[in-house]
Amino acid sequence: MDFSKIEETREENKTDEENLVFHYSREERLKHAPQIVQDYYSGKFGAYKGGLLKSLVNTRANRLLFVTIIFTFGIILFVRYFGPEKKSGTLNKVDVNLSAFSYEDSVYASVKIHEAGKKIKSDFEGGVPVYATFSAHDKEGTTVSEEKVTGKYEGNELFLRTTFQDYDIIKIDAVCSMGDSLLKLDCPIEKR
């Protein structure tokens, strides 16, 4: 590398920063700006009057995004209403599971209410009544039999159980309530 053409900087060549003066002119800067920027600073710029639907389908990218959102929302609704059975859920911040199986000529159904967490266990110290209504359904979806079971939940694990005579039962529903909460669970019958 050739350093012969590089000048050496000396103290006498440096300019005093106090002598530098900067000038700023908004008009000079805006003279070369795009028309939309000039309109904005002059006050001629109006608000967009397209509306919500027009802005959603205004450009090709917006149309694609809008169709994608609608398609995703449709899939979520389809899975929610036609998806798998709901075997578990929460009731007053406590996990609840439904299980059912057939053995010989009977169907055994059980709702398991799990132990409450440490933070909410004190809410159940005096005991809270729990109600479960079991419904047995056949192949056509008609209700064959119905049983109501009650219990007292004190924060520890609790089982509510019932038995049905097997009349081609394929599905069990349970509507559980504890305090002011209500939960509907359903599950198919397991063959044993």
JSON list of C-alpha atoms in Angstrom, two decimals:
[
{"chain": "A", "resi": 1, "resn": "MET", "atom": "CA", "xyz": [0.00, 0.00, 0.00]},
{"chain": "A", "resi": 2, "resn": "ASP", "atom": "CA", "xyz": [1.35, 3.40, -0.99]},
{"chain": "A", "resi": 3, "resn": "PHE", "atom": "CA", "xyz": [1.18, 6.04, 1.77]},
{"chain": "A", "resi": 4, "resn": "SER", "atom": "CA", "xyz": [3.03, 8.73, -0.15]},
{"chain": "A", "resi": 5, "resn": "LYS", "atom": "CA", "xyz": [-0.15, 10.50, -1.34]},
{"chain": "A", "resi": 6, "resn": "ILE", "atom": "CA", "xyz": [-1.73, 10.78, 2.09]},
{"chain": "A", "resi": 7, "resn": "GLU", "atom": "CA", "xyz": [-1.31, 14.18, 3.68]},
{"chain": "A", "resi": 8, "resn": "GLU", "atom": "CA", "xyz": [-0.32, 14.42, 7.24]},
{"chain": "A", "resi": 9, "resn": "THR", "atom": "CA", "xyz": [-2.81, 16.18, 9.46]},
{"chain": "A", "resi": 10, "resn": "ARG", "atom": "CA", "xyz": [-1.39, 18.89, 11.58]},
{"chain": "A", "resi": 11, "resn": "GLU", "atom": "CA", "xyz": [-2.88, 21.01, 14.30]},
{"chain": "A", "resi": 12, "resn": "GLU", "atom": "CA", "xyz": [-2.73, 24.16, 12.16]},
{"chain": "A", "resi": 13, "resn": "ASN", "atom": "CA", "xyz": [-4.88, 22.51, 9.39]},
{"chain": "A", "resi": 14, "resn": "LYS", "atom": "CA", "xyz": [-7.80, 21.77, 11.76]},
{"chain": "A", "resi": 15, "resn": "THR", "atom": "CA", "xyz": [-10.71, 24.21, 11.77]},
{"chain": "A", "resi": 16, "resn": "ASP", "atom": "CA", "xyz": [-12.18, 25.58, 14.93]},
{"chain": "A", "resi": 17, "resn": "GLU", "atom": "CA", "xyz": [-15.59, 24.04, 15.63]},
{"chain": "A", "resi": 18, "resn": "GLU", "atom": "CA", "xyz": [-16.85, 27.24, 17.16]},
{"chain": "A", "resi": 19, "resn": "ASN", "atom": "CA", "xyz": [-16.53, 28.99, 13.79]},
{"chain": "A", "resi": 20, "resn": "LEU", "atom": "CA", "xyz": [-18.78, 26.47, 11.97]},
{"chain": "A", "resi": 21, "resn": "VAL", "atom": "CA", "xyz": [-22.33, 27.66, 11.27]},
{"chain": "A", "resi": 22, "resn": "PHE", "atom": "CA", "xyz": [-25.15, 25.34, 10.16]},
{"chain": "A", "resi": 23, "resn": "HIS", "atom": "CA", "xyz": [-28.19, 26.65, 8.27]},
{"chain": "A", "resi": 24, "resn": "TYR", "atom": "CA", "xyz": [-31.50, 24.79, 8.08]},
{"chain": "A", "resi": 25, "resn": "SER", "atom": "CA", "xyz": [-34.35, 25.73, 5.81]},
{"chain": "A", "resi": 26, "resn": "ARG", "atom": "CA", "xyz": [-37.53, 23.64, 5.78]},
{"chain": "A", "resi": 27, "resn": "GLU", "atom": "CA", "xyz": [-38.62, 25.16, 2.45]},
{"chain": "A", "resi": 28, "resn": "GLU", "atom": "CA", "xyz": [-35.31, 24.23, 0.84]},
{"chain": "A", "resi": 29, "resn": "ARG", "atom": "CA", "xyz": [-35.53, 20.69, 2.17]},
{"chain": "A", "resi": 30, "resn": "LEU", "atom": "CA", "xyz": [-39.17, 20.22, 1.12]},
{"chain": "A", "resi": 31, "resn": "LYS", "atom": "CA", "xyz": [-38.51, 21.58, -2.38]},
{"chain": "A", "resi": 32, "resn": "HIS", "atom": "CA", "xyz": [-36.99, 18.20, -3.38]},
{"chain": "A", "resi": 33, "resn": "ALA", "atom": "CA", "xyz": [-39.38, 16.01, -1.35]},
{"chain": "A", "resi": 34, "resn": "PRO", "atom": "CA", "xyz": [-42.16, 13.90, -2.97]},
{"chain": "A", "resi": 35, "resn": "GLN", "atom": "CA", "xyz": [-45.54, 15.57, -3.55]},
{"chain": "A", "resi": 36, "resn": "ILE", "atom": "CA", "xyz": [-47.26, 13.63, -0.73]},
{"chain": "A", "resi": 37, "resn": "VAL", "atom": "CA", "xyz": [-44.71, 14.95, 1.79]},
{"chain": "A", "resi": 38, "resn": "GLN", "atom": "CA", "xyz": [-45.11, 18.50, 0.48]},
{"chain": "A", "resi": 39, "resn": "ASP", "atom": "CA", "xyz": [-48.91, 18.18, 0.80]},
{"chain": "A", "resi": 40, "resn": "TYR", "atom": "CA", "xyz": [-48.60, 16.88, 4.34]},
{"chain": "A", "resi": 41, "resn": "TYR", "atom": "CA", "xyz": [-46.46, 19.81, 5.53]},
{"chain": "A", "resi": 42, "resn": "SER", "atom": "CA", "xyz": [-48.63, 22.38, 3.73]},
{"chain": "A", "resi": 43, "resn": "GLY", "atom": "CA", "xyz": [-51.84, 21.00, 5.31]},
{"chain": "A", "resi": 44, "resn": "LYS", "atom": "CA", "xyz": [-53.45, 19.85, 2.03]},
{"chain": "A", "resi": 45, "resn": "PHE", "atom": "CA", "xyz": [-53.07, 16.18, 2.93]},
{"chain": "A", "resi": 46, "resn": "GLY", "atom": "CA", "xyz": [-56.51, 14.61, 3.56]},
{"chain": "A", "resi": 47, "resn": "ALA", "atom": "CA", "xyz": [-57.34, 11.54, 5.59]},
{"chain": "A", "resi": 48, "resn": "TYR", "atom": "CA", "xyz": [-57.93, 8.21, 3.84]},
{"chain": "A", "resi": 49, "resn": "LYS", "atom": "CA", "xyz": [-61.65, 7.84, 3.18]},
{"chain": "A", "resi": 50, "resn": "GLY", "atom": "CA", "xyz": [-61.74, 4.24, 1.99]},
{"chain": "A", "resi": 51, "resn": "GLY", "atom": "CA", "xyz": [-63.42, 2.53, 4.93]},
{"chain": "A", "resi": 52, "resn": "LEU", "atom": "CA", "xyz": [-62.59, -0.77, 6.59]},
{"chain": "A", "resi": 53, "resn": "LEU", "atom": "CA", "xyz": [-63.69, -3.16, 3.85]},
{"chain": "A", "resi": 54, "resn": "LYS", "atom": "CA", "xyz": [-62.06, -1.15, 1.09]},
{"chain": "A", "resi": 55, "resn": "SER", "atom": "CA", "xyz": [-58.77, -1.06, 2.98]},
{"chain": "A", "resi": 56, "resn": "LEU", "atom": "CA", "xyz": [-58.95, -4.85, 3.48]},
{"chain": "A", "resi": 57, "resn": "VAL", "atom": "CA", "xyz": [-59.31, -5.52, -0.27]},
{"chain": "A", "resi": 58, "resn": "ASN", "atom": "CA", "xyz": [-57.52, -2.47, -1.71]},
{"chain": "A", "resi": 59, "resn": "THR", "atom": "CA", "xyz": [-54.29, -4.17, -2.79]},
{"chain": "A", "resi": 60, "resn": "ARG", "atom": "CA", "xyz": [-53.44, -7.69, -3.82]},
{"chain": "A", "resi": 61, "resn": "ALA", "atom": "CA", "xyz": [-51.47, -8.32, -0.62]},
{"chain": "A", "resi": 62, "resn": "ASN", "atom": "CA", "xyz": [-54.38, -7.08, 1.51]},
{"chain": "A", "resi": 63, "resn": "ARG", "atom": "CA", "xyz": [-56.82, -9.33, -0.36]},
{"chain": "A", "resi": 64, "resn": "LEU", "atom": "CA", "xyz": [-54.55, -12.33, 0.18]},
{"chain": "A", "resi": 65, "resn": "LEU", "atom": "CA", "xyz": [-54.23, -11.55, 3.88]},
{"chain": "A", "resi": 66, "resn": "PHE", "atom": "CA", "xyz": [-58.00, -11.05, 4.22]},
{"chain": "A", "resi": 67, "resn": "VAL", "atom": "CA", "xyz": [-58.76, -14.39, 2.52]},
{"chain": "A", "resi": 68, "resn": "THR", "atom": "CA", "xyz": [-56.17, -16.11, 4.73]},
{"chain": "A", "resi": 69, "resn": "ILE", "atom": "CA", "xyz": [-57.76, -14.70, 7.88]},
{"chain": "A", "resi": 70, "resn": "ILE", "atom": "CA", "xyz": [-61.25, -15.80, 6.79]},
{"chain": "A", "resi": 71, "resn": "PHE", "atom": "CA", "xyz": [-59.96, -19.29, 5.86]},
{"chain": "A", "resi": 72, "resn": "THR", "atom": "CA", "xyz": [-58.16, -19.68, 9.22]},
{"chain": "A", "resi": 73, "resn": "PHE", "atom": "CA", "xyz": [-61.24, -18.53, 11.12]},
{"chain": "A", "resi": 74, "resn": "GLY", "atom": "CA", "xyz": [-63.32, -21.11, 9.22]},
{"chain": "A", "resi": 75, "resn": "ILE", "atom": "CA", "xyz": [-60.91, -23.92, 10.11]},
{"chain": "A", "resi": 76, "resn": "ILE", "atom": "CA", "xyz": [-61.00, -22.91, 13.78]},
{"chain": "A", "resi": 77, "resn": "LEU", "atom": "CA", "xyz": [-64.80, -22.97, 13.83]},
{"chain": "A", "resi": 78, "resn": "PHE", "atom": "CA", "xyz": [-64.92, -26.31, 12.01]},
{"chain": "A", "resi": 79, "resn": "VAL", "atom": "CA", "xyz": [-62.51, -27.96, 14.44]},
{"chain": "A", "resi": 80, "resn": "ARG", "atom": "CA", "xyz": [-64.32, -26.42, 17.42]},
{"chain": "A", "resi": 81, "resn": "TYR", "atom": "CA", "xyz": [-67.74, -27.77, 16.50]},
{"chain": "A", "resi": 82, "resn": "PHE", "atom": "CA", "xyz": [-66.91, -30.92, 14.53]},
{"chain": "A", "resi": 83, "resn": "GLY", "atom": "CA", "xyz": [-63.58, -31.85, 16.12]},
{"chain": "A", "resi": 84, "resn": "PRO", "atom": "CA", "xyz": [-62.79, -34.52, 18.68]},
{"chain": "A", "resi": 85, "resn": "GLU", "atom": "CA", "xyz": [-64.78, -35.02, 21.85]},
{"chain": "A", "resi": 86, "resn": "LYS", "atom": "CA", "xyz": [-64.05, -32.91, 24.87]},
{"chain": "A", "resi": 87, "resn": "LYS", "atom": "CA", "xyz": [-62.94, -35.32, 27.59]},
{"chain": "A", "resi": 88, "resn": "SER", "atom": "CA", "xyz": [-61.39, -32.72, 29.91]},
{"chain": "A", "resi": 89, "resn": "GLY", "atom": "CA", "xyz": [-61.74, -29.12, 30.97]},
{"chain": "A", "resi": 90, "resn": "THR", "atom": "CA", "xyz": [-61.59, -26.79, 33.96]},
{"chain": "A", "resi": 91, "resn": "LEU", "atom": "CA", "xyz": [-64.26, -26.12, 36.53]},
{"chain": "A", "resi": 92, "resn": "ASN", "atom": "CA", "xyz": [-63.60, -23.28, 39.01]},
{"chain": "A", "resi": 93, "resn": "LYS", "atom": "CA", "xyz": [-59.88, -23.37, 38.01]},
{"chain": "A", "resi": 94, "resn": "VAL", "atom": "CA", "xyz": [-59.69, -27.13, 38.77]},
{"chain": "A", "resi": 95, "resn": "ASP", "atom": "CA", "xyz": [-58.99, -29.77, 36.08]},
{"chain": "A", "resi": 96, "resn": "VAL", "atom": "CA", "xyz": [-61.81, -32.24, 35.38]},
{"chain": "A", "resi": 97, "resn": "ASN", "atom": "CA", "xyz": [-61.68, -35.45, 33.28]},
{"chain": "A", "resi": 98, "resn": "LEU", "atom": "CA", "xyz": [-64.43, -37.78, 32.04]},
{"chain": "A", "resi": 99, "resn": "SER", "atom": "CA", "xyz": [-63.80, -41.44, 31.28]},
{"chain": "A", "resi": 100, "resn": "ALA", "atom": "CA", "xyz": [-66.10, -44.33, 30.40]},
{"chain": "A", "resi": 101, "resn": "PHE", "atom": "CA", "xyz": [-65.60, -48.00, 29.63]},
{"chain": "A", "resi": 102, "resn": "SER", "atom": "CA", "xyz": [-67.76, -51.07, 29.18]},
{"chain": "A", "resi": 103, "resn": "TYR", "atom": "CA", "xyz": [-67.19, -54.34, 30.97]},
{"chain": "A", "resi": 104, "resn": "GLU", "atom": "CA", "xyz": [-69.47, -57.33, 30.40]},
{"chain": "A", "resi": 105, "resn": "ASP", "atom": "CA", "xyz": [-73.05, -55.95, 30.41]},
{"chain": "A", "resi": 106, "resn": "SER", "atom": "CA", "xyz": [-72.37, -52.61, 32.10]},
{"chain": "A", "resi": 107, "resn": "VAL", "atom": "CA", "xyz": [-70.90, -49.22, 31.22]},
{"chain": "A", "resi": 108, "resn": "TYR", "atom": "CA", "xyz": [-68.91, -47.48, 33.94]},
{"chain": "A", "resi": 109, "resn": "ALA", "atom": "CA", "xyz": [-68.61, -43.68, 33.76]},
{"chain": "A", "resi": 110, "resn": "SER", "atom": "CA", "xyz": [-66.43, -41.53, 35.99]},
{"chain": "A", "resi": 111, "resn": "VAL", "atom": "CA", "xyz": [-65.72, -37.83, 36.41]},
{"chain": "A", "resi": 112, "resn": "LYS", "atom": "CA", "xyz": [-62.38, -37.16, 38.07]},
{"chain": "A", "resi": 113, "resn": "ILE", "atom": "CA", "xyz": [-61.92, -33.75, 39.71]},
{"chain": "A", "resi": 114, "resn": "HIS", "atom": "CA", "xyz": [-58.22, -33.23, 40.31]},
{"chain": "A", "resi": 115, "resn": "GLU", "atom": "CA", "xyz": [-56.62, -31.77, 43.40]},
{"chain": "A", "resi": 116, "resn": "ALA", "atom": "CA", "xyz": [-56.74, -27.96, 43.56]},
{"chain": "A", "resi": 117, "resn": "GLY", "atom": "CA", "xyz": [-53.55, -25.97, 43.24]},
{"chain": "A", "resi": 118, "resn": "LYS", "atom": "CA", "xyz": [-51.88, -24.46, 46.30]},
{"chain": "A", "resi": 119, "resn": "LYS", "atom": "CA", "xyz": [-53.10, -20.94, 45.46]},
{"chain": "A", "resi": 120, "resn": "ILE", "atom": "CA", "xyz": [-56.80, -21.87, 45.24]},
{"chain": "A", "resi": 121, "resn": "LYS", "atom": "CA", "xyz": [-56.99, -24.78, 47.70]},
{"chain": "A", "resi": 122, "resn": "SER", "atom": "CA", "xyz": [-58.15, -22.46, 50.48]},
{"chain": "A", "resi": 123, "resn": "ASP", "atom": "CA", "xyz": [-61.28, -21.60, 48.43]},
{"chain": "A", "resi": 124, "resn": "PHE", "atom": "CA", "xyz": [-62.54, -25.18, 48.92]},
{"chain": "A", "resi": 125, "resn": "GLU", "atom": "CA", "xyz": [-61.78, -25.70, 52.65]},
{"chain": "A", "resi": 126, "resn": "GLY", "atom": "CA", "xyz": [-65.41, -25.73, 53.80]},
{"chain": "A", "resi": 127, "resn": "GLY", "atom": "CA", "xyz": [-66.42, -28.00, 50.93]},
{"chain": "A", "resi": 128, "resn": "VAL", "atom": "CA", "xyz": [-68.23, -27.05, 47.74]},
{"chain": "A", "resi": 129, "resn": "PRO", "atom": "CA", "xyz": [-71.10, -29.15, 46.39]},
{"chain": "A", "resi": 130, "resn": "VAL", "atom": "CA", "xyz": [-70.43, -30.75, 43.00]},
{"chain": "A", "resi": 131, "resn": "TYR", "atom": "CA", "xyz": [-73.13, -32.06, 40.69]},
{"chain": "A", "resi": 132, "resn": "ALA", "atom": "CA", "xyz": [-72.68, -34.28, 37.65]},
{"chain": "A", "resi": 133, "resn": "THR", "atom": "CA", "xyz": [-75.43, -35.40, 35.29]},
{"chain": "A", "resi": 134, "resn": "PHE", "atom": "CA", "xyz": [-74.36, -38.37, 33.17]},
{"chain": "A", "resi": 135, "resn": "SER", "atom": "CA", "xyz": [-76.20, -39.11, 29.92]},
{"chain": "A", "resi": 136, "resn": "ALA", "atom": "CA", "xyz": [-75.75, -42.30, 27.91]},
{"chain": "A", "resi": 137, "resn": "HIS", "atom": "CA", "xyz": [-76.28, -42.14, 24.11]},
{"chain": "A", "resi": 138, "resn": "ASP", "atom": "CA", "xyz": [-76.74, -44.88, 21.53]},
{"chain": "A", "resi": 139, "resn": "LYS", "atom": "CA", "xyz": [-75.69, -45.03, 17.85]},
{"chain": "A", "resi": 140, "resn": "GLU", "atom": "CA", "xyz": [-78.45, -42.66, 16.70]},
{"chain": "A", "resi": 141, "resn": "GLY", "atom": "CA", "xyz": [-77.50, -40.10, 19.35]},
{"chain": "A", "resi": 142, "resn": "THR", "atom": "CA", "xyz": [-80.64, -40.50, 21.43]},
{"chain": "A", "resi": 143, "resn": "THR", "atom": "CA", "xyz": [-80.36, -40.47, 25.20]},
{"chain": "A", "resi": 144, "resn": "VAL", "atom": "CA", "xyz": [-80.83, -44.00, 26.55]},
{"chain": "A", "resi": 145, "resn": "SER", "atom": "CA", "xyz": [-80.37, -43.28, 30.23]},
{"chain": "A", "resi": 146, "resn": "GLU", "atom": "CA", "xyz": [-79.50, -40.45, 32.59]},
{"chain": "A", "resi": 147, "resn": "GLU", "atom": "CA", "xyz": [-78.01, -40.43, 36.11]},
{"chain": "A", "resi": 148, "resn": "LYS", "atom": "CA", "xyz": [-77.38, -37.59, 38.56]},
{"chain": "A", "resi": 149, "resn": "VAL", "atom": "CA", "xyz": [-74.50, -37.83, 41.04]},
{"chain": "A", "resi": 150, "resn": "THR", "atom": "CA", "xyz": [-73.52, -35.37, 43.75]},
{"chain": "A", "resi": 151, "resn": "GLY", "atom": "CA", "xyz": [-70.42, -34.94, 45.86]},
{"chain": "A", "resi": 152, "resn": "LYS", "atom": "CA", "xyz": [-68.57, -32.51, 48.08]},
{"chain": "A", "resi": 153, "resn": "TYR", "atom": "CA", "xyz": [-65.25, -31.13, 46.83]},
{"chain": "A", "resi": 154, "resn": "GLU", "atom": "CA", "xyz": [-62.81, -30.02, 49.53]},
{"chain": "A", "resi": 155, "resn": "GLY", "atom": "CA", "xyz": [-59.75, -29.36, 47.36]},
{"chain": "A", "resi": 156, "resn": "ASN", "atom": "CA", "xyz": [-58.63, -33.00, 47.25]},
{"chain": "A", "resi": 157, "resn": "GLU", "atom": "CA", "xyz": [-59.10, -35.45, 44.37]},
{"chain": "A", "resi": 158, "resn": "LEU", "atom": "CA", "xyz": [-62.74, -36.48, 43.94]},
{"chain": "A", "resi": 159, "resn": "PHE", "atom": "CA", "xyz": [-64.43, -39.10, 41.76]},
{"chain": "A", "resi": 160, "resn": "LEU", "atom": "CA", "xyz": [-68.10, -39.06, 40.76]},
{"chain": "A", "resi": 161, "resn": "ARG", "atom": "CA", "xyz": [-69.06, -42.46, 39.34]},
{"chain": "A", "resi": 162, "resn": "THR", "atom": "CA", "xyz": [-72.11, -44.18, 37.94]},
{"chain": "A", "resi": 163, "resn": "THR", "atom": "CA", "xyz": [-73.03, -47.37, 36.09]},
{"chain": "A", "resi": 164, "resn": "PHE", "atom": "CA", "xyz": [-75.35, -47.94, 33.11]},
{"chain": "A", "resi": 165, "resn": "GLN", "atom": "CA", "xyz": [-76.73, -51.18, 31.74]},
{"chain": "A", "resi": 166, "resn": "ASP", "atom": "CA", "xyz": [-75.29, -51.67, 28.24]},
{"chain": "A", "resi": 167, "resn": "TYR", "atom": "CA", "xyz": [-78.03, -51.02, 25.68]},
{"chain": "A", "resi": 168, "resn": "ASP", "atom": "CA", "xyz": [-75.64, -50.37, 22.79]},
{"chain": "A", "resi": 169, "resn": "ILE", "atom": "CA", "xyz": [-74.29, -47.26, 24.47]},
{"chain": "A", "resi": 170, "resn": "ILE", "atom": "CA", "xyz": [-71.45, -45.68, 22.48]},
{"chain": "A", "resi": 171, "resn": "LYS", "atom": "CA", "xyz": [-71.05, -42.26, 24.10]},
{"chain": "A", "resi": 172, "resn": "ILE", "atom": "CA", "xyz": [-71.33, -40.66, 27.54]},
{"chain": "A", "resi": 173, "resn": "ASP", "atom": "CA", "xyz": [-71.98, -36.97, 28.25]},
{"chain": "A", "resi": 174, "resn": "ALA", "atom": "CA", "xyz": [-71.51, -35.34, 31.64]},
{"chain": "A", "resi": 175, "resn": "VAL", "atom": "CA", "xyz": [-72.66, -31.89, 32.68]},
{"chain": "A", "resi": 176, "resn": "CYS", "atom": "CA", "xyz": [-70.71, -30.88, 35.78]},
{"chain": "A", "resi": 177, "resn": "SER", "atom": "CA", "xyz": [-71.34, -27.89, 38.01]},
{"chain": "A", "resi": 178, "resn": "MET", "atom": "CA", "xyz": [-69.41, -26.54, 40.97]},
{"chain": "A", "resi": 179, "resn": "GLY", "atom": "CA", "xyz": [-70.40, -23.22, 42.51]},
{"chain": "A", "resi": 180, "resn": "ASP", "atom": "CA", "xyz": [-71.36, -20.95, 39.64]},
{"chain": "A", "resi": 181, "resn": "SER", "atom": "CA", "xyz": [-69.30, -22.82, 36.99]},
{"chain": "A", "resi": 182, "resn": "LEU", "atom": "CA", "xyz": [-70.74, -25.25, 34.47]},
{"chain": "A", "resi": 183, "resn": "LEU", "atom": "CA", "xyz": [-68.82, -27.66, 32.22]},
{"chain": "A", "resi": 184, "resn": "LYS", "atom": "CA", "xyz": [-70.00, -30.14, 29.59]},
{"chain": "A", "resi": 185, "resn": "LEU", "atom": "CA", "xyz": [-67.79, -33.13, 28.80]},
{"chain": "A", "resi": 186, "resn": "ASP", "atom": "CA", "xyz": [-68.26, -36.08, 26.46]},
{"chain": "A", "resi": 187, "resn": "CYS", "atom": "CA", "xyz": [-66.29, -39.17, 25.54]},
{"chain": "A", "resi": 188, "resn": "PRO", "atom": "CA", "xyz": [-66.74, -42.45, 23.65]},
{"chain": "A", "resi": 189, "resn": "ILE", "atom": "CA", "xyz": [-66.99, -45.79, 25.42]},
{"chain": "A", "resi": 190, "resn": "GLU", "atom": "CA", "xyz": [-63.82, -47.86, 25.63]},
{"chain": "A", "resi": 191, "resn": "LYS", "atom": "CA", "xyz": [-64.34, -51.60, 25.19]},
{"chain": "A", "resi": 192, "resn": "ARG", "atom": "CA", "xyz": [-62.60, -53.85, 27.72]}
]
